[in-house]
CSV table of C-alpha atoms in Angstrom, one decimal:
chain,number,residue,atom,x,y,z
C,1357,UNK,CA,-39.5,-25.7,70.0
C,1358,UNK,CA,-38.5,-22.2,68.9
C,1359,UNK,CA,-41.3,-19.7,68.4
C,1360,UNK,CA,-42.2,-18.8,64.8
C,1361,UNK,CA,-41.0,-15.3,63.9
C,1362,UNK,CA,-43.5,-12.7,62.8
C,1363,UNK,CA,-43.2,-12.1,59.1
C,1364,UNK,CA,-43.9,-8.4,59.6
C,1365,UNK,CA,-41.8,-7.7,62.7
C,1366,UNK,CA,-39.5,-4.7,62.8
C,1367,UNK,CA,-36.3,-5.5,61.1
C,1368,UNK,CA,-33.1,-6.0,62.9
C,1369,UNK,CA,-29.5,-5.4,61.6
C,1370,UNK,CA,-28.5,-6.4,58.1
C,1371,UNK,CA,-27.5,-10.1,58.0
C,1372,UNK,CA,-24.0,-11.0,59.1
C,1373,UNK,CA,-21.7,-14.0,58.3
C,1374,UNK,CA,-23.9,-16.3,60.4
C,1375,UNK,CA,-26.7,-15.7,58.0
C,1376,UNK,CA,-24.9,-16.7,54.9
C,1377,UNK,CA,-27.6,-19.3,54.0
C,1378,UNK,CA,-30.4,-16.8,54.1
C,1379,UNK,CA,-31.9,-15.6,50.8
C,1380,UNK,CA,-31.8,-12.0,49.8
C,1381,UNK,CA,-34.4,-9.6,51.3
C,1382,UNK,CA,-36.3,-6.5,50.5
C,1383,UNK,CA,-37.0,-3.9,53.1
C,1384,UNK,CA,-40.3,-2.3,52.1
C,1385,UNK,CA,-41.4,0.7,54.1
C,1386,UNK,CA,-44.8,0.4,55.8
C,1387,UNK,CA,-47.0,3.0,57.4
C,1388,UNK,CA,-45.7,4.6,60.5
C,1389,UNK,CA,-42.1,4.4,59.4
C,1390,UNK,CA,-41.8,0.6,60.0
C,1391,UNK,CA,-40.2,-1.7,57.4
C,1392,UNK,CA,-41.7,-4.9,56.0
C,1393,UNK,CA,-39.6,-8.0,55.6
C,1394,UNK,CA,-39.9,-9.7,52.2
C,1395,UNK,CA,-37.8,-12.7,51.3
C,1396,UNK,CA,-37.1,-13.8,47.8
C,1397,UNK,CA,-36.0,-17.1,46.5
C,1398,UNK,CA,-32.4,-17.4,45.4
C,1399,UNK,CA,-31.9,-16.2,41.8
C,1400,UNK,CA,-31.0,-18.8,39.1
C,1401,UNK,CA,-27.4,-19.2,38.2
C,1402,UNK,CA,-26.4,-16.6,35.6
C,1403,UNK,CA,-29.6,-14.6,36.3
C,1404,UNK,CA,-29.5,-10.9,36.8
C,1405,UNK,CA,-31.5,-8.7,39.0
C,1406,UNK,CA,-31.8,-4.9,39.0
C,1407,UNK,CA,-33.2,-3.0,41.9
C,1408,UNK,CA,-35.7,-0.3,41.4
C,1409,UNK,CA,-34.1,3.0,40.4
C,1410,UNK,CA,-35.8,4.8,43.3
C,1411,UNK,CA,-34.4,2.3,45.8
C,1412,UNK,CA,-31.0,2.1,47.5
C,1413,UNK,CA,-29.2,-1.3,47.5
C,1414,UNK,CA,-26.2,-3.2,48.7
C,1415,UNK,CA,-25.0,-6.8,48.4
C,1416,UNK,CA,-25.2,-9.3,51.3
C,1417,UNK,CA,-22.6,-12.0,51.9
C,1418,UNK,CA,-24.1,-14.6,49.6
C,1419,UNK,CA,-24.2,-12.3,46.6
C,1420,UNK,CA,-27.9,-11.4,47.0
C,1421,UNK,CA,-29.2,-7.9,46.8
C,1422,UNK,CA,-30.5,-6.0,49.8
C,1423,UNK,CA,-33.0,-3.4,48.6
C,1424,UNK,CA,-34.3,-0.7,50.8
C,1425,UNK,CA,-37.5,0.9,49.4
C,1426,UNK,CA,-38.1,4.5,50.6
C,1427,UNK,CA,-41.3,5.3,52.4
C,1428,UNK,CA,-43.9,7.1,50.2
C,1429,UNK,CA,-44.5,9.4,53.2
C,1430,UNK,CA,-40.8,10.4,53.2
C,1431,UNK,CA,-41.0,11.2,49.5
C,1432,UNK,CA,-44.3,13.1,49.5
C,1433,UNK,CA,-44.5,14.6,52.9
C,1434,UNK,CA,-45.5,14.0,56.5
C,1435,UNK,CA,-49.2,14.7,55.7
C,1436,UNK,CA,-49.4,11.4,53.9
C,1437,UNK,CA,-50.1,8.6,56.3
C,1438,UNK,CA,-50.2,4.9,55.3
C,1439,UNK,CA,-51.8,2.1,57.3
C,1440,UNK,CA,-49.2,-0.2,58.8
C,1441,UNK,CA,-48.8,-3.0,56.2
C,1442,UNK,CA,-49.6,-6.6,57.1
C,1443,UNK,CA,-50.6,-9.7,55.2
C,1444,UNK,CA,-54.3,-9.2,55.8
C,1445,UNK,CA,-54.3,-5.7,54.2
C,1446,UNK,CA,-52.1,-7.0,51.4
C,1447,UNK,CA,-54.6,-9.8,50.6
C,1448,UNK,CA,-57.5,-7.4,50.5
C,1449,UNK,CA,-55.5,-5.1,48.1
C,1450,UNK,CA,-54.8,-8.1,45.9
C,1451,UNK,CA,-58.4,-9.2,45.7
C,1452,UNK,CA,-59.5,-5.7,44.8
C,1453,UNK,CA,-56.9,-5.5,42.0
C,1454,UNK,CA,-57.6,-9.0,40.7
C,1455,UNK,CA,-59.7,-8.8,37.5
C,1456,UNK,CA,-60.9,-12.3,38.0
C,1457,UNK,CA,-62.4,-11.6,41.4
C,1458,UNK,CA,-66.2,-12.0,41.6
C,1459,UNK,CA,-68.2,-8.9,42.5
C,1460,UNK,CA,-69.2,-10.5,45.8
C,1461,UNK,CA,-65.5,-11.1,46.8
C,1462,UNK,CA,-64.6,-7.6,45.5
C,1463,UNK,CA,-67.3,-5.8,47.6
C,1464,UNK,CA,-66.6,-7.9,50.7
C,1465,UNK,CA,-62.9,-7.2,50.5
C,1466,UNK,CA,-63.5,-3.5,49.7
C,1467,UNK,CA,-65.8,-3.1,52.7
C,1468,UNK,CA,-63.2,-4.7,55.0
C,1469,UNK,CA,-60.5,-2.4,53.8
C,1470,UNK,CA,-62.8,0.6,54.0
C,1471,UNK,CA,-63.5,-0.3,57.6
C,1472,UNK,CA,-59.8,-0.4,58.5
C,1473,UNK,CA,-59.2,3.0,56.9
C,1474,UNK,CA,-62.2,4.5,58.6
C,1475,UNK,CA,-61.1,3.2,62.0
C,1476,UNK,CA,-57.7,4.7,61.5
C,1477,UNK,CA,-59.2,7.9,60.3
C,1478,UNK,CA,-61.2,8.2,63.5
C,1479,UNK,CA,-58.0,7.6,65.4
C,1480,UNK,CA,-56.7,10.9,63.9
C,1481,UNK,CA,-59.6,12.9,65.4
C,1482,UNK,CA,-59.3,14.5,68.9
C,1483,UNK,CA,-60.5,12.8,72.0
C,1484,UNK,CA,-61.0,14.1,75.6
C,1485,UNK,CA,-60.3,12.4,78.8
C,1486,UNK,CA,-63.2,11.2,80.9
C,1487,UNK,CA,-64.0,9.1,84.0
C,1488,UNK,CA,-66.7,6.4,84.1
C,1489,UNK,CA,-67.9,4.0,86.8
C,1490,UNK,CA,-67.7,0.3,86.1
C,1491,UNK,CA,-70.5,-2.2,87.0
C,1492,UNK,CA,-68.4,-3.2,90.1
C,1493,UNK,CA,-68.2,0.4,91.3
C,1494,UNK,CA,-64.7,1.3,90.3
C,1495,UNK,CA,-63.7,4.5,88.5
C,1496,UNK,CA,-62.1,4.1,85.1
C,1497,UNK,CA,-60.2,6.9,83.5
C,1498,UNK,CA,-60.7,6.7,79.7
C,1499,UNK,CA,-61.3,8.9,76.7
C,1500,UNK,CA,-64.3,9.9,74.6
C,1501,UNK,CA,-64.8,11.2,71.2
C,1502,UNK,CA,-65.0,15.0,70.9
C,1503,UNK,CA,-68.1,16.3,69.2
C,1504,UNK,CA,-68.0,18.3,66.0
C,1505,UNK,CA,-67.0,15.8,63.3
C,1506,UNK,CA,-68.7,14.9,60.0
C,1507,UNK,CA,-68.1,12.9,56.8
C,1508,UNK,CA,-68.3,14.1,53.2
C,1509,UNK,CA,-68.3,11.6,50.4
C,1510,UNK,CA,-67.3,12.5,46.8
C,1511,UNK,CA,-70.0,10.9,44.7
C,1512,UNK,CA,-70.2,8.2,43.3
C,1513,UNK,CA,-67.4,6.0,44.5
C,1514,UNK,CA,-67.0,7.9,47.8
C,1515,UNK,CA,-70.5,6.7,48.7
C,1516,UNK,CA,-69.0,3.2,49.0
C,1517,UNK,CA,-67.3,4.4,52.2
C,1518,UNK,CA,-70.3,5.9,53.9
C,1519,UNK,CA,-71.6,2.7,55.5
C,1520,UNK,CA,-68.2,1.9,56.9
C,1521,UNK,CA,-68.2,5.3,58.6
C,1522,UNK,CA,-71.8,4.9,59.9
C,1523,UNK,CA,-70.9,1.5,61.3
C,1524,UNK,CA,-68.3,3.2,63.5
C,1525,UNK,CA,-70.2,6.4,64.2
C,1526,UNK,CA,-73.9,5.8,64.1
C,1527,UNK,CA,-75.0,9.4,64.5
C,1528,UNK,CA,-72.4,11.1,62.4
C,1529,UNK,CA,-73.6,13.6,59.7
C,1530,UNK,CA,-72.5,13.0,56.1
C,1531,UNK,CA,-72.5,15.5,53.3
C,1532,UNK,CA,-72.1,14.9,49.6
C,1533,UNK,CA,-70.3,16.4,46.6
C,1534,UNK,CA,-70.8,15.5,43.0
C,1535,UNK,CA,-67.9,16.4,40.7
C,1536,UNK,CA,-67.6,15.3,37.1
C,1537,UNK,CA,-65.3,16.2,34.2
C,1538,UNK,CA,-66.7,18.7,31.8
C,1539,UNK,CA,-67.1,17.1,28.3
C,1540,UNK,CA,-65.7,20.1,26.5
C,1541,UNK,CA,-62.8,21.3,28.8
C,1542,UNK,CA,-62.2,17.9,30.6
C,1543,UNK,CA,-61.8,19.9,33.8
C,1544,UNK,CA,-63.4,18.8,37.0
C,1545,UNK,CA,-66.7,20.6,37.6
C,1546,UNK,CA,-68.9,20.7,40.7
C,1547,UNK,CA,-72.5,19.8,40.0
C,1548,UNK,CA,-73.9,19.2,43.5
C,1549,UNK,CA,-72.8,19.9,47.1
C,1550,UNK,CA,-74.8,19.5,50.3
C,1551,UNK,CA,-73.2,19.8,53.7
C,1552,UNK,CA,-74.3,20.1,57.4
C,1553,UNK,CA,-75.1,23.8,57.9
C,1554,UNK,CA,-72.4,24.2,60.5
C,1555,UNK,CA,-69.7,22.3,58.6
C,1556,UNK,CA,-67.3,25.2,59.1
C,1557,UNK,CA,-67.2,24.3,62.8
C,1558,UNK,CA,-66.5,20.6,62.2
C,1559,UNK,CA,-63.6,18.4,61.4
C,1560,UNK,CA,-64.2,16.7,58.1
C,1561,UNK,CA,-63.5,13.1,57.0
C,1562,UNK,CA,-63.5,13.4,53.2
C,1563,UNK,CA,-64.1,10.0,51.5
C,1564,UNK,CA,-62.8,9.1,48.1
C,1565,UNK,CA,-61.4,5.6,47.6
C,1566,UNK,CA,-59.1,6.1,44.6
C,1567,UNK,CA,-56.7,9.0,44.1
C,1568,UNK,CA,-55.5,9.0,40.6
C,1569,UNK,CA,-54.8,12.5,39.4
C,1570,UNK,CA,-56.0,14.2,42.5
C,1571,UNK,CA,-58.1,16.8,40.5
C,1572,UNK,CA,-61.4,15.7,41.8
C,1573,UNK,CA,-60.3,15.9,45.4
C,1574,UNK,CA,-58.7,19.3,44.8
C,1575,UNK,CA,-62.0,20.7,43.5
C,1576,UNK,CA,-63.9,19.1,46.5
C,1577,UNK,CA,-61.5,20.8,49.0
C,1578,UNK,CA,-62.0,24.1,47.2
C,1579,UNK,CA,-65.8,23.8,47.7
C,1580,UNK,CA,-65.3,22.9,51.4
C,1581,UNK,CA,-63.1,26.0,51.8
C,1582,UNK,CA,-65.8,28.1,50.3
C,1583,UNK,CA,-68.1,26.8,53.0
C,1584,UNK,CA,-65.6,27.9,55.7
C,1585,UNK,CA,-63.7,24.6,56.3
C,1586,UNK,CA,-60.0,25.0,56.8
C,1587,UNK,CA,-57.7,22.4,55.0
C,1588,UNK,CA,-56.0,21.7,58.4
C,1589,UNK,CA,-59.2,20.0,59.7
C,1590,UNK,CA,-59.8,17.8,56.6
C,1591,UNK,CA,-58.7,14.2,56.7
C,1592,UNK,CA,-58.9,12.5,53.3
C,1593,UNK,CA,-59.7,8.8,53.6
C,1594,UNK,CA,-58.8,6.7,50.5
C,1595,UNK,CA,-57.9,3.1,49.8
C,1596,UNK,CA,-55.3,3.6,47.0
C,1597,UNK,CA,-53.3,6.5,45.7
C,1598,UNK,CA,-50.9,7.2,43.0
C,1599,UNK,CA,-47.8,9.2,43.8
C,1600,UNK,CA,-48.9,12.0,41.5
C,1601,UNK,CA,-52.4,12.2,43.0
C,1602,UNK,CA,-51.1,12.5,46.6
C,1603,UNK,CA,-48.4,15.0,45.6
C,1604,UNK,CA,-50.9,17.2,43.7
C,1605,UNK,CA,-53.2,17.4,46.6
C,1606,UNK,CA,-50.5,18.1,49.2
C,1607,UNK,CA,-48.9,20.7,47.0
C,1608,UNK,CA,-52.2,22.5,46.6
C,1609,UNK,CA,-53.2,22.1,50.3
C,1610,UNK,CA,-50.1,21.5,52.5
C,1611,UNK,CA,-52.1,21.3,55.7
C,1612,UNK,CA,-54.5,18.5,54.6
C,1613,UNK,CA,-54.0,15.0,55.9
C,1614,UNK,CA,-54.2,12.0,53.5
C,1615,UNK,CA,-54.8,8.5,54.9
C,1616,UNK,CA,-54.5,5.5,52.5
C,1617,UNK,CA,-53.3,1.9,52.4
C,1618,UNK,CA,-51.0,2.1,49.4
C,1619,UNK,CA,-49.2,4.5,47.1
C,1620,UNK,CA,-48.6,2.9,43.7
C,1621,UNK,CA,-48.3,4.3,40.1
C,1622,UNK,CA,-51.2,2.1,39.0
C,1623,UNK,CA,-54.5,2.7,40.8
C,1624,UNK,CA,-57.5,0.4,40.5
C,1625,UNK,CA,-59.7,2.9,38.7
C,1626,UNK,CA,-62.4,0.3,38.1
C,1627,UNK,CA,-63.3,0.5,41.7
C,1628,UNK,CA,-66.6,2.4,41.4
C,1629,UNK,CA,-67.9,0.5,38.5
C,1630,UNK,CA,-67.2,-2.9,40.1
C,1631,UNK,CA,-68.4,-2.0,43.5
C,1632,UNK,CA,-71.8,-0.7,42.3
C,1633,UNK,CA,-72.1,-3.4,39.6
C,1634,UNK,CA,-71.9,-1.2,36.6
C,1635,UNK,CA,-68.8,-2.6,35.0
């Protein structure tokens, strides 16, 4: 019996004549430069399909359309990093976006997605080599976390990510920033900020789940800079981002790193209300 192919495996060459019976495919870029294989059913007779204007396309042998979607990181910049896409992440994204999802399912899925983002965020931080002794007396050469890291959450929705960070780093210090839009000018205004006193020596995991316009994050980074933090040591952890939000932040601070799971024109801006039960 032949092994079942992985649905998210790295793509091979475009289909040849031997693949004439295969339906058309879309190559969707995933994090890390990989491509995701998505197969669509054959179009109805006489039906028309038009690829996205920001995608390149070609026809395969059976008349289907082969669409290659450009990676958001390639469009916005190398400082934007996406988690490698798989069906588990896609399902969590779907539940969070589903207006019929119960709050329990929403929070459960959000916490899982937050944990995945936090774990990858920690993977972006520096480690040092070390040697330990195993219970059987052998020496094992491994790595350990470098000290000097902290988290900063942008209130209120950013607080949803704090527990995920604490679950991974039990003793990590976490600061907070409260930024709201001024009722008269509609500009982002800082109302509260509290950080570890030596934050200027630390690498910062800035937590804000939804990047819509990017204005709130830009103001938060400005406050961190005022406290001596360089943008190059800031890693912004988010769940969803719009192209405009990511571009605005990177244009303002080219050295900052943004880590997210999806870049899409429509962001689930209801996240904070539903997570905290105030929708």
